[in-house]
XYZ file of N, CA and C in Angstrom:
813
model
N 0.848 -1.200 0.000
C 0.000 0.000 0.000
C 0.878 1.241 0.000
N 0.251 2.335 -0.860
C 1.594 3.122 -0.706
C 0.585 4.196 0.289
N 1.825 4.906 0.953
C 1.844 5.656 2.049
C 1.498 7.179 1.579
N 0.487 7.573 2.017
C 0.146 9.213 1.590
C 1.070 10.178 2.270
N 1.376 11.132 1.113
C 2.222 12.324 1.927
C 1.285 13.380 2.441
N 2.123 13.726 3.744
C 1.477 14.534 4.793
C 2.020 15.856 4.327
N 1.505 16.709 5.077
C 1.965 18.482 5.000
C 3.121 18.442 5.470
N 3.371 17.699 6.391
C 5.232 17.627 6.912
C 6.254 17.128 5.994
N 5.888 16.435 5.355
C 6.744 15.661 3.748
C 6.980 16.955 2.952
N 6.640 17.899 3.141
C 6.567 19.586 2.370
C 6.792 20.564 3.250
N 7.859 20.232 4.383
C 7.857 21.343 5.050
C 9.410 21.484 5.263
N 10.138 22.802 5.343
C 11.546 22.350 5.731
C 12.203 21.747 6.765
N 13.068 20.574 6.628
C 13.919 19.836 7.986
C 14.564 20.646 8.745
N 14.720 20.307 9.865
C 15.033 21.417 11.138
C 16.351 21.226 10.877
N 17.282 20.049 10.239
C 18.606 20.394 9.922
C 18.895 21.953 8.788
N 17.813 21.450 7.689
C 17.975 22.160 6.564
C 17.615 23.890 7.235
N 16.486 24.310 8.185
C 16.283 25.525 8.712
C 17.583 25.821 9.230
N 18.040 25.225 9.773
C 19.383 25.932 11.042
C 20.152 26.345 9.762
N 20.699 25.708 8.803
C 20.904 26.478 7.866
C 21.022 27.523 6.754
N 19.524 27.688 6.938
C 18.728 28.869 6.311
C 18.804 29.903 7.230
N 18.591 30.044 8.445
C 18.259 30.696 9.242
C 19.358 31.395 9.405
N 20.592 31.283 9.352
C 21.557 32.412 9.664
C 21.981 32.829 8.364
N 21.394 32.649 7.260
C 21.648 33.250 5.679
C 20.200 34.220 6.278
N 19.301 34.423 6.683
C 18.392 35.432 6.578
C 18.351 36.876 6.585
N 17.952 37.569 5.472
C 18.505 39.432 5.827
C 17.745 39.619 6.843
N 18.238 41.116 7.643
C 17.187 41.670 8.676
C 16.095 42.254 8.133
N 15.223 42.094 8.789
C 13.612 42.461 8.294
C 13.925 43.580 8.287
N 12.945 44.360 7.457
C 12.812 45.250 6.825
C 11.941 46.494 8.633
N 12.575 47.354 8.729
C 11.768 48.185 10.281
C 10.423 48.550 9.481
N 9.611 48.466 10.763
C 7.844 48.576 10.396
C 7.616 50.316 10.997
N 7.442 50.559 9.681
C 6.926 52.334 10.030
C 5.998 52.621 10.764
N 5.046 51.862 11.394
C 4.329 52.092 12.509
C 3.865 50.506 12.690
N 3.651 51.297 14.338
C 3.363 49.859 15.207
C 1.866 48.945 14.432
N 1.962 47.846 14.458
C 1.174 47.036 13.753
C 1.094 45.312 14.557
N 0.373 44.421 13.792
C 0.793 42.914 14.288
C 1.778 42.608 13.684
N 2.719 42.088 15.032
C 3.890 41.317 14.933
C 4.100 40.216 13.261
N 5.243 40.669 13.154
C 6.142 40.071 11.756
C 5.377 38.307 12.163
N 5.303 37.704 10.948
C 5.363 35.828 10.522
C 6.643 35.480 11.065
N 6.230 34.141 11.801
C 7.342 33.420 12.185
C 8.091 33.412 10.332
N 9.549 33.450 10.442
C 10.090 33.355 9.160
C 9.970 31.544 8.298
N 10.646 30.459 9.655
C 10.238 29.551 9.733
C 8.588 29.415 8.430
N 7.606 29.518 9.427
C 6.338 29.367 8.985
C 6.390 29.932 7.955
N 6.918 30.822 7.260
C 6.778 31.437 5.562
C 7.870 30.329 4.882
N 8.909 30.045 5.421
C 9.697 29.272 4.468
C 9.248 27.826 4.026
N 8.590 27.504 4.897
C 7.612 25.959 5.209
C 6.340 26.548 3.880
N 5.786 27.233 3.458
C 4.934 27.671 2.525
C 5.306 28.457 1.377
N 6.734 28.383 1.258
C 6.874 28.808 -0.025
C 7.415 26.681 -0.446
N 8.468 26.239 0.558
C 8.711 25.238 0.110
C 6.977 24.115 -0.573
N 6.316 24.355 0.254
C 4.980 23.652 0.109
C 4.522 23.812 -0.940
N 4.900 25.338 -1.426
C 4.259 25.432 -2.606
C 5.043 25.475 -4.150
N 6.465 25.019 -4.045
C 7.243 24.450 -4.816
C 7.604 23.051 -4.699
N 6.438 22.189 -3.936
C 6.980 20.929 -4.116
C 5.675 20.504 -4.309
N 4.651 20.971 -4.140
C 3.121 20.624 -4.445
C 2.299 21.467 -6.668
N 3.385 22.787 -5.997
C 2.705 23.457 -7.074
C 1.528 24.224 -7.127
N 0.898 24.515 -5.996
C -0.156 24.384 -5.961
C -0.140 26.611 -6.039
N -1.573 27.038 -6.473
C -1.245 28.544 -6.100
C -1.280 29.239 -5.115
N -0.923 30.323 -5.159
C -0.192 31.308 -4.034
C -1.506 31.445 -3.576
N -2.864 31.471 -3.937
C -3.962 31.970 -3.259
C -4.621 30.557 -2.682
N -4.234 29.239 -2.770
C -4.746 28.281 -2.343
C -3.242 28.039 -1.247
N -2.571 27.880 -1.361
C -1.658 28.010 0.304
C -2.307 27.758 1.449
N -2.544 26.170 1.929
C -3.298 25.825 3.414
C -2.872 27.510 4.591
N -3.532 28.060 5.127
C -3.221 28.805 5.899
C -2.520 28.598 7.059
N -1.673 27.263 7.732
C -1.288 27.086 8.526
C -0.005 27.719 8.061
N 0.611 28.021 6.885
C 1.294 28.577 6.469
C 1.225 30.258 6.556
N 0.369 30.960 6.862
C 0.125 31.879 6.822
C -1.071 32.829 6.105
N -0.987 34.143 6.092
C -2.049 34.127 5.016
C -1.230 34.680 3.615
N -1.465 33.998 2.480
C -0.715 34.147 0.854
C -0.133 35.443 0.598
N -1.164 35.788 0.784
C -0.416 37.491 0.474
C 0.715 37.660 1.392
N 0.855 37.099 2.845
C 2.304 37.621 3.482
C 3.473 36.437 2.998
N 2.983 35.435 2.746
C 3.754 34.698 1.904
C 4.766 34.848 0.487
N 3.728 35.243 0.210
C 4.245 35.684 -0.965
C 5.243 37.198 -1.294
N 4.693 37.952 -0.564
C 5.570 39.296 -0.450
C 6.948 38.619 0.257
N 7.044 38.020 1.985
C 7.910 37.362 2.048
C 8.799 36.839 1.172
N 8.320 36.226 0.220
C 8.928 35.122 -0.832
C 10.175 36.811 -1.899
N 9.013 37.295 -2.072
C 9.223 38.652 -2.908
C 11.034 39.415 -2.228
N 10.366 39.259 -1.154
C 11.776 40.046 0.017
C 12.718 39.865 -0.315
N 12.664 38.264 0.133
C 13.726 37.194 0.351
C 14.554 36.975 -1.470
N 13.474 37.142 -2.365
C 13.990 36.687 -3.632
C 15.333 38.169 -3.809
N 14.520 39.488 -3.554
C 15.558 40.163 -3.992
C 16.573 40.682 -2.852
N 16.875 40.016 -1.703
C 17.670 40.000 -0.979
C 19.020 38.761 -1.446
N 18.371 37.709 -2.435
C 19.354 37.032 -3.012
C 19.094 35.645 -1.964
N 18.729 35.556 -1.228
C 18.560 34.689 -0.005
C 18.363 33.067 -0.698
N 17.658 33.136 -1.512
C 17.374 31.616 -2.542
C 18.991 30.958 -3.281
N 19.606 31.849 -3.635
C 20.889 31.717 -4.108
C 21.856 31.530 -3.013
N 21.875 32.020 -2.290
C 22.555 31.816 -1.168
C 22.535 30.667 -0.597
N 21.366 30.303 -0.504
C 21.467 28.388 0.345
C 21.582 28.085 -0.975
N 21.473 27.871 -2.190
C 22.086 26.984 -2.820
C 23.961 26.969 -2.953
N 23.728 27.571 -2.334
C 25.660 28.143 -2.590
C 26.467 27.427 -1.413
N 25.686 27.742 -0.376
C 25.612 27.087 0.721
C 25.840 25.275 0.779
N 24.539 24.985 0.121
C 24.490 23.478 -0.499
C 25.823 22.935 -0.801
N 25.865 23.702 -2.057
C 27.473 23.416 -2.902
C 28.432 22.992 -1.926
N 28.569 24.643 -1.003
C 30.199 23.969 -0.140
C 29.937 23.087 0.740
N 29.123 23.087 1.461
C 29.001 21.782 2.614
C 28.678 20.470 1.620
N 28.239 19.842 0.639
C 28.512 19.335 -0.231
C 29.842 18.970 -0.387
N 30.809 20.087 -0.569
C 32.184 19.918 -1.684
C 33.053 19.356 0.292
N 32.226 19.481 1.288
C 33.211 19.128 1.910
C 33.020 18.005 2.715
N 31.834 17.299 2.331
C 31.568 16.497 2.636
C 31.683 15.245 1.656
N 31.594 15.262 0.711
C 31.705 14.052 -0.603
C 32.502 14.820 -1.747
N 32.497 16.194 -2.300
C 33.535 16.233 -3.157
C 33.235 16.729 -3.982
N 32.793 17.655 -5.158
C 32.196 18.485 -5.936
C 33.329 17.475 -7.030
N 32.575 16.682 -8.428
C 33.592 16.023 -9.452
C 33.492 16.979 -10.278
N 34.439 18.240 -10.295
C 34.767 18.941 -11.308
C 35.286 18.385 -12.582
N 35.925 16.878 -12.360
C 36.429 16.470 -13.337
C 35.610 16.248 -14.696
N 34.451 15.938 -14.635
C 33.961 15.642 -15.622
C 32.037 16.457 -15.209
N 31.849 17.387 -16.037
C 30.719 18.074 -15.876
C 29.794 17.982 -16.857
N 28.638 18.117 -16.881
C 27.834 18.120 -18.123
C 26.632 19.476 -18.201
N 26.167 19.521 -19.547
C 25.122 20.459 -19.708
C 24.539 20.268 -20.704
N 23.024 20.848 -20.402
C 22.037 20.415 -21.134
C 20.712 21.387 -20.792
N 20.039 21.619 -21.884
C 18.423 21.993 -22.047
C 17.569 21.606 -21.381
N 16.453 22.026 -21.135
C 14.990 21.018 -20.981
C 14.038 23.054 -21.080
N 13.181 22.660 -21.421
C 12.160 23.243 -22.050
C 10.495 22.605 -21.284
N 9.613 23.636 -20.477
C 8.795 23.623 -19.900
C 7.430 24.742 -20.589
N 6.181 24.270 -20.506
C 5.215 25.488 -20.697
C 5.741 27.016 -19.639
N 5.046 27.359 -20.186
C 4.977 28.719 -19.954
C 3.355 29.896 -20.150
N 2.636 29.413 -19.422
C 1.316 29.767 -20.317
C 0.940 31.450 -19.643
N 1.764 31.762 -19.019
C 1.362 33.267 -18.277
C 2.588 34.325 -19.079
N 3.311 33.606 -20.025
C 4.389 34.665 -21.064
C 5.727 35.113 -19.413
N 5.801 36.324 -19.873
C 6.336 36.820 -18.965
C 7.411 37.021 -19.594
N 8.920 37.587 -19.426
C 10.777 37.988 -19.392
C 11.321 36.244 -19.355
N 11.809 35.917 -20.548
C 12.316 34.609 -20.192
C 11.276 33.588 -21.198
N 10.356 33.939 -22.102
C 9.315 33.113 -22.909
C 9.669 33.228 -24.324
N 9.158 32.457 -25.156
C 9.256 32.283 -26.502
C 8.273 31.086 -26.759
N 8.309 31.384 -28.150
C 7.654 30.656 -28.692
C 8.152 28.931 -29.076
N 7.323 27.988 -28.272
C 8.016 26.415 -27.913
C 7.706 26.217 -29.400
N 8.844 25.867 -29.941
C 8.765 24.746 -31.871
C 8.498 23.413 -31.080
N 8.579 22.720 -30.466
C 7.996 21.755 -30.223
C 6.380 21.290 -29.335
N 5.881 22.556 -29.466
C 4.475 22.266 -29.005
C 3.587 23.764 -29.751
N 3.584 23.254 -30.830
C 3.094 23.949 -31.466
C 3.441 25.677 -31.460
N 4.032 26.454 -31.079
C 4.461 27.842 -31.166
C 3.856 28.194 -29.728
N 3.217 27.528 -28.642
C 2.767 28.240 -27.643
C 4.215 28.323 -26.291
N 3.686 29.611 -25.456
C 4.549 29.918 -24.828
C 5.306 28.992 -23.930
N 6.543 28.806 -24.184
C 7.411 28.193 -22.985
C 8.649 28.533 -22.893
N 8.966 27.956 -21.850
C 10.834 28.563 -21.342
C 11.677 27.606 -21.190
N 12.917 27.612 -21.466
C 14.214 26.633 -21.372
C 15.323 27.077 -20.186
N 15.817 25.922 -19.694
C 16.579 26.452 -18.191
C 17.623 25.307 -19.187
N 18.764 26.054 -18.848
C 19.842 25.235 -19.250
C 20.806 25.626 -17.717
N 20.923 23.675 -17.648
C 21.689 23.727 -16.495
C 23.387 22.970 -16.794
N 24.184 23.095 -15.475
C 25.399 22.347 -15.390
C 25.549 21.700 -14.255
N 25.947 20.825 -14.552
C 25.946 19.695 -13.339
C 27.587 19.032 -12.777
N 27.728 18.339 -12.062
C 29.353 18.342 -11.968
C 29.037 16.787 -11.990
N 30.253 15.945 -12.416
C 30.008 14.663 -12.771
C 28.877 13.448 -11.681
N 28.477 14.057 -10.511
C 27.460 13.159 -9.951
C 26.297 13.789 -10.307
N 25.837 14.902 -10.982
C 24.832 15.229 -11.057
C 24.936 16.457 -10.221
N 25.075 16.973 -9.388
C 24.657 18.289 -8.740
C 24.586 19.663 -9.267
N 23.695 19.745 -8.781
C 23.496 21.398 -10.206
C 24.635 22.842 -9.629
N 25.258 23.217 -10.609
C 26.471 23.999 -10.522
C 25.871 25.040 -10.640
N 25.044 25.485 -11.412
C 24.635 26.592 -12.670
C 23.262 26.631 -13.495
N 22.419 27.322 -13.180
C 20.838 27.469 -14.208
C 20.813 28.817 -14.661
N 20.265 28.906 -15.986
C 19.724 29.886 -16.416
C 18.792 29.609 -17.058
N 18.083 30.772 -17.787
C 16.136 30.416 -17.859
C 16.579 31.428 -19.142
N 15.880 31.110 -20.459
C 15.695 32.050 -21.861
C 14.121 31.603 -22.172
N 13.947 31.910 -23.494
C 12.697 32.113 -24.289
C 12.647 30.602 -24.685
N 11.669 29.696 -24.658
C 11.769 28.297 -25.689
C 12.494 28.176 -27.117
N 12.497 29.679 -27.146
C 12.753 29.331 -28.866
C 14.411 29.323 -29.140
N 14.722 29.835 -27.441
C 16.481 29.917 -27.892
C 17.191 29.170 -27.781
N 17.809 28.852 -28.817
C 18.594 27.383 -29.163
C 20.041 27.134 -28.022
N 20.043 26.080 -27.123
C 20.758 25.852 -26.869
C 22.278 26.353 -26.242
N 22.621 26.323 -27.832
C 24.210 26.988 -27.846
C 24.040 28.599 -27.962
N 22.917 29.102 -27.756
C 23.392 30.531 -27.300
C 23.288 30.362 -25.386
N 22.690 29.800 -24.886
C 23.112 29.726 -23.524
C 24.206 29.300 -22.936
N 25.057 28.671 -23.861
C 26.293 27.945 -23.254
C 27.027 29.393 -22.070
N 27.148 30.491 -22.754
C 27.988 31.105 -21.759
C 27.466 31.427 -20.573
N 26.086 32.169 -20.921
C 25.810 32.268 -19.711
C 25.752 30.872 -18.598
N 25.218 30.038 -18.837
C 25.637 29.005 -17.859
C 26.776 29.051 -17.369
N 27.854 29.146 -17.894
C 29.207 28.854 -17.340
C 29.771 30.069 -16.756
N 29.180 30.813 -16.995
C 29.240 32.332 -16.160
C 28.339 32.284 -14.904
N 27.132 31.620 -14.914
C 26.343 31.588 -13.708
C 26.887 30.507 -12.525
N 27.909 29.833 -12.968
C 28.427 28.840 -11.643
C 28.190 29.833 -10.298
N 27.516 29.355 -9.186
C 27.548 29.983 -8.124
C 28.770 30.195 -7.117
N 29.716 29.239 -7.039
C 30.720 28.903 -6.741
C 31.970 29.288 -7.173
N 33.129 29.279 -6.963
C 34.229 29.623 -7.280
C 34.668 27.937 -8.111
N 35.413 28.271 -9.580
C 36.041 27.154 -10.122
C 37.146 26.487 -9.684
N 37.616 25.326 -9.790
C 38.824 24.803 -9.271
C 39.904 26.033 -10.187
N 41.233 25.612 -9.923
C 42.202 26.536 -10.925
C 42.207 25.714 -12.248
N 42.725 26.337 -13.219
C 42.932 25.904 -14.394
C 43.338 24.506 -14.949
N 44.629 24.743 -13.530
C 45.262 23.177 -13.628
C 44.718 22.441 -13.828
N 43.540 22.167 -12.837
C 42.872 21.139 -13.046
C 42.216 20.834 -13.955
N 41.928 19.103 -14.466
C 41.211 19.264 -15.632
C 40.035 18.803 -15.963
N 39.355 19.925 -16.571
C 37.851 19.667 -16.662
C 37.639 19.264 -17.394
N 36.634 18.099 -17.990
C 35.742 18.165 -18.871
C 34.244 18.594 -19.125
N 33.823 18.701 -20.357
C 32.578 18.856 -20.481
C 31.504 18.143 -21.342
N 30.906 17.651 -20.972
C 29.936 16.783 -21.932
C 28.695 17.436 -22.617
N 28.582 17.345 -23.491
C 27.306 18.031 -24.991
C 26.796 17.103 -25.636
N 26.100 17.181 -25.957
C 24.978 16.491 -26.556
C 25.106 17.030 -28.203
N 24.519 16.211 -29.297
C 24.806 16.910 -30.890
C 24.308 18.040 -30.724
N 23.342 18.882 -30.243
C 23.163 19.996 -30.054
C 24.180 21.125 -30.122
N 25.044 21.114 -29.321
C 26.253 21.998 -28.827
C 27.380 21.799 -30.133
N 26.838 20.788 -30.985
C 28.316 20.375 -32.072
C 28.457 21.780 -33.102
N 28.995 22.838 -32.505
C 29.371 23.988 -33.616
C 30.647 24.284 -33.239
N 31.647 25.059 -34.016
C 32.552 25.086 -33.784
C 33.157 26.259 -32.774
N 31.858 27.137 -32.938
C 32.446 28.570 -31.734
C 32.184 27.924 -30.311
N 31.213 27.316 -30.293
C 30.904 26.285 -29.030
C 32.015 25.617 -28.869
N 32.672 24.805 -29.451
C 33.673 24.184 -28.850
C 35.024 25.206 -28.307
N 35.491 26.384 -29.411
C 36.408 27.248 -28.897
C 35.655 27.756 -27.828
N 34.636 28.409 -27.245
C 34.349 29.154 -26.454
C 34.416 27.699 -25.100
N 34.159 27.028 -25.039
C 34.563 26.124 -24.093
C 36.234 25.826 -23.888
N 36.630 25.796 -24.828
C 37.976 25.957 -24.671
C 38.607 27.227 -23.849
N 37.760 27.856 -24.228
C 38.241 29.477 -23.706
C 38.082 29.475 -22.504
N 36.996 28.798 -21.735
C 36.777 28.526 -20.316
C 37.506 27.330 -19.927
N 38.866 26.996 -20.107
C 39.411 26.137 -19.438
C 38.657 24.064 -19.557
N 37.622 24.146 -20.388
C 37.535 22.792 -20.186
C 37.725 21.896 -21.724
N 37.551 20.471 -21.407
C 37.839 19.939 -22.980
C 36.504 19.775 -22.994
N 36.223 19.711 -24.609
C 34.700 19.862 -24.747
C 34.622 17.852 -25.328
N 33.535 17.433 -24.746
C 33.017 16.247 -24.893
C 31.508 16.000 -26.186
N 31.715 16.697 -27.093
C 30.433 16.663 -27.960
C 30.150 15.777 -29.019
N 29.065 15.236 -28.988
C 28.750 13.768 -30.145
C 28.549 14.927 -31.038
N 29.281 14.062 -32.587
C 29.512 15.087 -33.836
C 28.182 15.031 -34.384
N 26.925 16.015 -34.962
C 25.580 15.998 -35.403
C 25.915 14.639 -36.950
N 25.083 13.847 -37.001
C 25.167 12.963 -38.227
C 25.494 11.449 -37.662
N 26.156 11.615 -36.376
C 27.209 10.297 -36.073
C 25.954 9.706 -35.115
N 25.974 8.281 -35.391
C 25.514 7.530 -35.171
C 25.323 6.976 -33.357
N 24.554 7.011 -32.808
C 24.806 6.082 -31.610
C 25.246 4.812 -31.292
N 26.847 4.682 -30.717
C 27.403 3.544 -30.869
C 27.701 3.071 -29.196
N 27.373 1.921 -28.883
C 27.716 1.284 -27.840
C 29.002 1.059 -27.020
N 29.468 1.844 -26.571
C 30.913 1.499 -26.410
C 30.981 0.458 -25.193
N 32.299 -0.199 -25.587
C 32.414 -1.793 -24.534
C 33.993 -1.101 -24.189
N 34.269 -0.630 -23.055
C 35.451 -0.306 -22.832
C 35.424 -0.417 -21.595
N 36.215 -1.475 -20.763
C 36.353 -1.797 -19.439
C 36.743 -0.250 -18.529
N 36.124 -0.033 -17.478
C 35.748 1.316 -16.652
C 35.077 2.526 -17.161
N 34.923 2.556 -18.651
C 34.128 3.603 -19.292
C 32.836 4.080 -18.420
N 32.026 4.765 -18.341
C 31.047 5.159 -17.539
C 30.330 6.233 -18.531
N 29.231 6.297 -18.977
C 28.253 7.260 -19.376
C 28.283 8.286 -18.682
N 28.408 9.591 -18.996
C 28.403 11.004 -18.421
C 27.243 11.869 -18.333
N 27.234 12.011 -19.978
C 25.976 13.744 -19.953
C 25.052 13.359 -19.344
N 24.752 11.784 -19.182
C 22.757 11.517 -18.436
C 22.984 11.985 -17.160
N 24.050 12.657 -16.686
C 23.690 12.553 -14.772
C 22.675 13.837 -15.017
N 23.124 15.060 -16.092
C 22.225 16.276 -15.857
C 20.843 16.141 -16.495
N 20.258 14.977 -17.064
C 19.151 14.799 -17.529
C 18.371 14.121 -16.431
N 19.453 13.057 -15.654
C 18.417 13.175 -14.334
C 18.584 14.179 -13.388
N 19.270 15.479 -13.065
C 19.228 16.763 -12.879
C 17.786 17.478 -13.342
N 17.409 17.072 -14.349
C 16.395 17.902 -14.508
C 15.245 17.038 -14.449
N 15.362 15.850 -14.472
C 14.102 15.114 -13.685
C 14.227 15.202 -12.501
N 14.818 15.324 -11.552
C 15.023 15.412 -9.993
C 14.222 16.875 -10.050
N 14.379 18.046 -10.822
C 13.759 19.501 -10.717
C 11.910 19.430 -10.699
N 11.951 18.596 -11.846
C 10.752 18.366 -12.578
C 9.701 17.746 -11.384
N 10.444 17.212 -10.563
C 9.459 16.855 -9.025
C 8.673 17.571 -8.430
N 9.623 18.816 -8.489
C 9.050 20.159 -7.728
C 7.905 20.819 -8.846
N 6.933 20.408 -8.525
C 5.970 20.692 -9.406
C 5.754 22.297 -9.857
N 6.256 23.429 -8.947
C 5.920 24.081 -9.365
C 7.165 25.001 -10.737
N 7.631 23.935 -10.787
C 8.898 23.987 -11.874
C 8.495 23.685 -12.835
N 7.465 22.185 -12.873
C 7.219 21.717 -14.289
C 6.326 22.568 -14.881
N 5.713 23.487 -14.833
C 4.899 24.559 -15.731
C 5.354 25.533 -15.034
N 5.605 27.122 -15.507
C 6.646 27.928 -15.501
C 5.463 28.729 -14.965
N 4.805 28.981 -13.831
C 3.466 29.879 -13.650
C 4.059 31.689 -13.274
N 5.089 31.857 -13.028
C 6.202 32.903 -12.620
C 5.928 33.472 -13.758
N 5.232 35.094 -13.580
C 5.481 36.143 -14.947
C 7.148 36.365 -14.680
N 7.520 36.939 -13.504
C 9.015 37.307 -13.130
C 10.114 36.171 -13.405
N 10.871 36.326 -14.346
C 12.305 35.439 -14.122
C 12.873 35.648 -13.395
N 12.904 36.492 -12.280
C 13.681 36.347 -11.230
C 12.566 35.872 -10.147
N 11.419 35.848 -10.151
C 10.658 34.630 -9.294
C 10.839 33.404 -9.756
N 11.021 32.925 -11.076
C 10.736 31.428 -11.217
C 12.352 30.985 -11.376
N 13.194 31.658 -11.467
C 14.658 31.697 -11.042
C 15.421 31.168 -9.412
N 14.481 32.128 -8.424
C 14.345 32.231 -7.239
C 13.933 30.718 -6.715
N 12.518 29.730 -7.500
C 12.154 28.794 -7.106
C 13.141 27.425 -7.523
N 13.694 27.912 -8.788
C 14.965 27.118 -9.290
C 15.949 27.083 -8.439
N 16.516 27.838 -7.737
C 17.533 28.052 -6.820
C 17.234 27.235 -5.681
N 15.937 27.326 -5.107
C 16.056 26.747 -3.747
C 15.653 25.495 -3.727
N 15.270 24.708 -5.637
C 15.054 23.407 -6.073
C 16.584 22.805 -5.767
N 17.298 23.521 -6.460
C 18.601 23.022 -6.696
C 19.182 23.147 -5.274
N 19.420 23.831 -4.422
C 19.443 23.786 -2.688
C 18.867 22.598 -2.132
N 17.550 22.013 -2.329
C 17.456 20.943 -1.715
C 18.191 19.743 -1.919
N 18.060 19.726 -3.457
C 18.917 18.395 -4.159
C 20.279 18.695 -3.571
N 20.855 19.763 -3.493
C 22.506 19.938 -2.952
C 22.564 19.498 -1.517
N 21.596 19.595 -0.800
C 21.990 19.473 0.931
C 21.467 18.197 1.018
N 20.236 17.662 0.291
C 20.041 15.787 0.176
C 21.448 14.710 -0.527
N 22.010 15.141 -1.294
C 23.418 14.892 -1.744
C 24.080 14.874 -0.358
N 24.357 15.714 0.196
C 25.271 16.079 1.370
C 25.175 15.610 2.556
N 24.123 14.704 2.335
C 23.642 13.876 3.283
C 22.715 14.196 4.436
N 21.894 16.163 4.139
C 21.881 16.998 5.441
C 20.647 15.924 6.252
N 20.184 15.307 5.460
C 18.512 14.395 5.720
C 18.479 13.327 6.367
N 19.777 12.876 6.940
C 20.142 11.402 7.044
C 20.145 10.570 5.819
């Protein structure tokens, strides 16, 4: 029989809060006396609820608060940077606990509706011309997300390469070290490969035309799929899989603290 999830299965772990909690800016001073500020707690428990359910800002069970302070909350916190921050967070307690595999990294597309338009939309060629958006992420060879950015559906790929590799949240190993990068036929152009070069890594790209071949090579290991299950691990958080955010820096914001959970569950923060 399978087991129903409760409101607590959607709420943040008291490991994962102690963490959050000293990344928090100071509240904003209240120009006149009024009712006392939301436990912060209790708003972070209802924005998570409502990026792992999906559900809208005006349906939000109220034990969470009431939506509207939720959501402004959410608003605060987004342009205080606070969402980026625990994912950054993630990363290093991560890198010092199991190891960030710079050695071998990958990147890749995925493309979601978009039915409210918004900064960040285009027109999807694969679902008929209606609105959707593409997050191209980077992952480091176990999968952990390094780097997201969000464009229009219609923008191909290899114009996001830089910005991704410009959005690493983290500081890069040095040069010395050596990176690779894995691409998909997509990425097979040739400024793509120099411009990866230019960032220090070797580029890993299947040539467009060439065939899918099986390789039998004792320790070989398949690469680019860790960031395709990267973006099925995202795709959980329901309110990811349809893009309901007019703001790219709201549905940016919910990307960030997707990729924060997956980084501190990696890290073991959950048991």
């Amino acid at each position: 029989m399978t087991k129903r999830k409760t409101g607590h299965d959607y709420e943040i772990s008291d490991e994962l809060w102690t963490k959050i909690k000293a990344l928090l800016p100071l509240p904003k001073p209240k120009k006149k006396a009024g009712r006392p500020r939301e436990d912060d707690r209790k708003i972070m428990n209802g924005i998570f609820y409502l990026l792992r359910t999906g559900c809208q800002w005006k349906a939000l069970p109220r034990c969470y608060g009431v939506p509207g302070t939720v959501h402004d909350r959410f608003q605060e916190w987004q342009i205080s940077g606070l969402f980026e921050k625990i994912w950054q967070l993630g990363l290093l307690d991560y890198d010092d606990e199991e190891g960030l595999e710079w050695e071998w990294q990958a990147i890749d597309g995925a493309m979601t509706k978009a039915p409210l338009g918004g900064a960040g939309t285009g027109a999807n060629p694969t679902d008929r011309g209606k609105k959707g958006t593409k997050r191209s992420l980077l992952t480091d060879g176990k999968g952990i997300p390094l780097s997201v950015v969000v464009d229009g559906a219609n923008r191909h790929d290899k114009m996001l390469v830089k910005g991704t590799l410009d959005a690493i949240i983290i500081e890069r190993p040095s040069h010395k070290v050596t990176q690779n990068i894995c691409m998909d036929k997509g990425y097979d152009y040739p400024d793509i490969r120099q411009l990866v070069d230019d960032y220090g890594y070797t580029a890993h790209i299947r040539k467009r035309g060439e065939e899918n071949i099986r390789i039998d090579i004792p320790g070989y290991r398949a690469r680019r799929w860790v960031v395709e299950r990267t973006h099925s691990w995202l795709n959980r958080f329901r309110r990811l899989l349809i893009r309901w955010e007019k703001k790219i820096e709201n549905y940016l914001a919910m990307l960030h603290l997707a990729c924060a959970w997956i980084t501190f569950r990696a890290a073991g923060l959950f048991g």
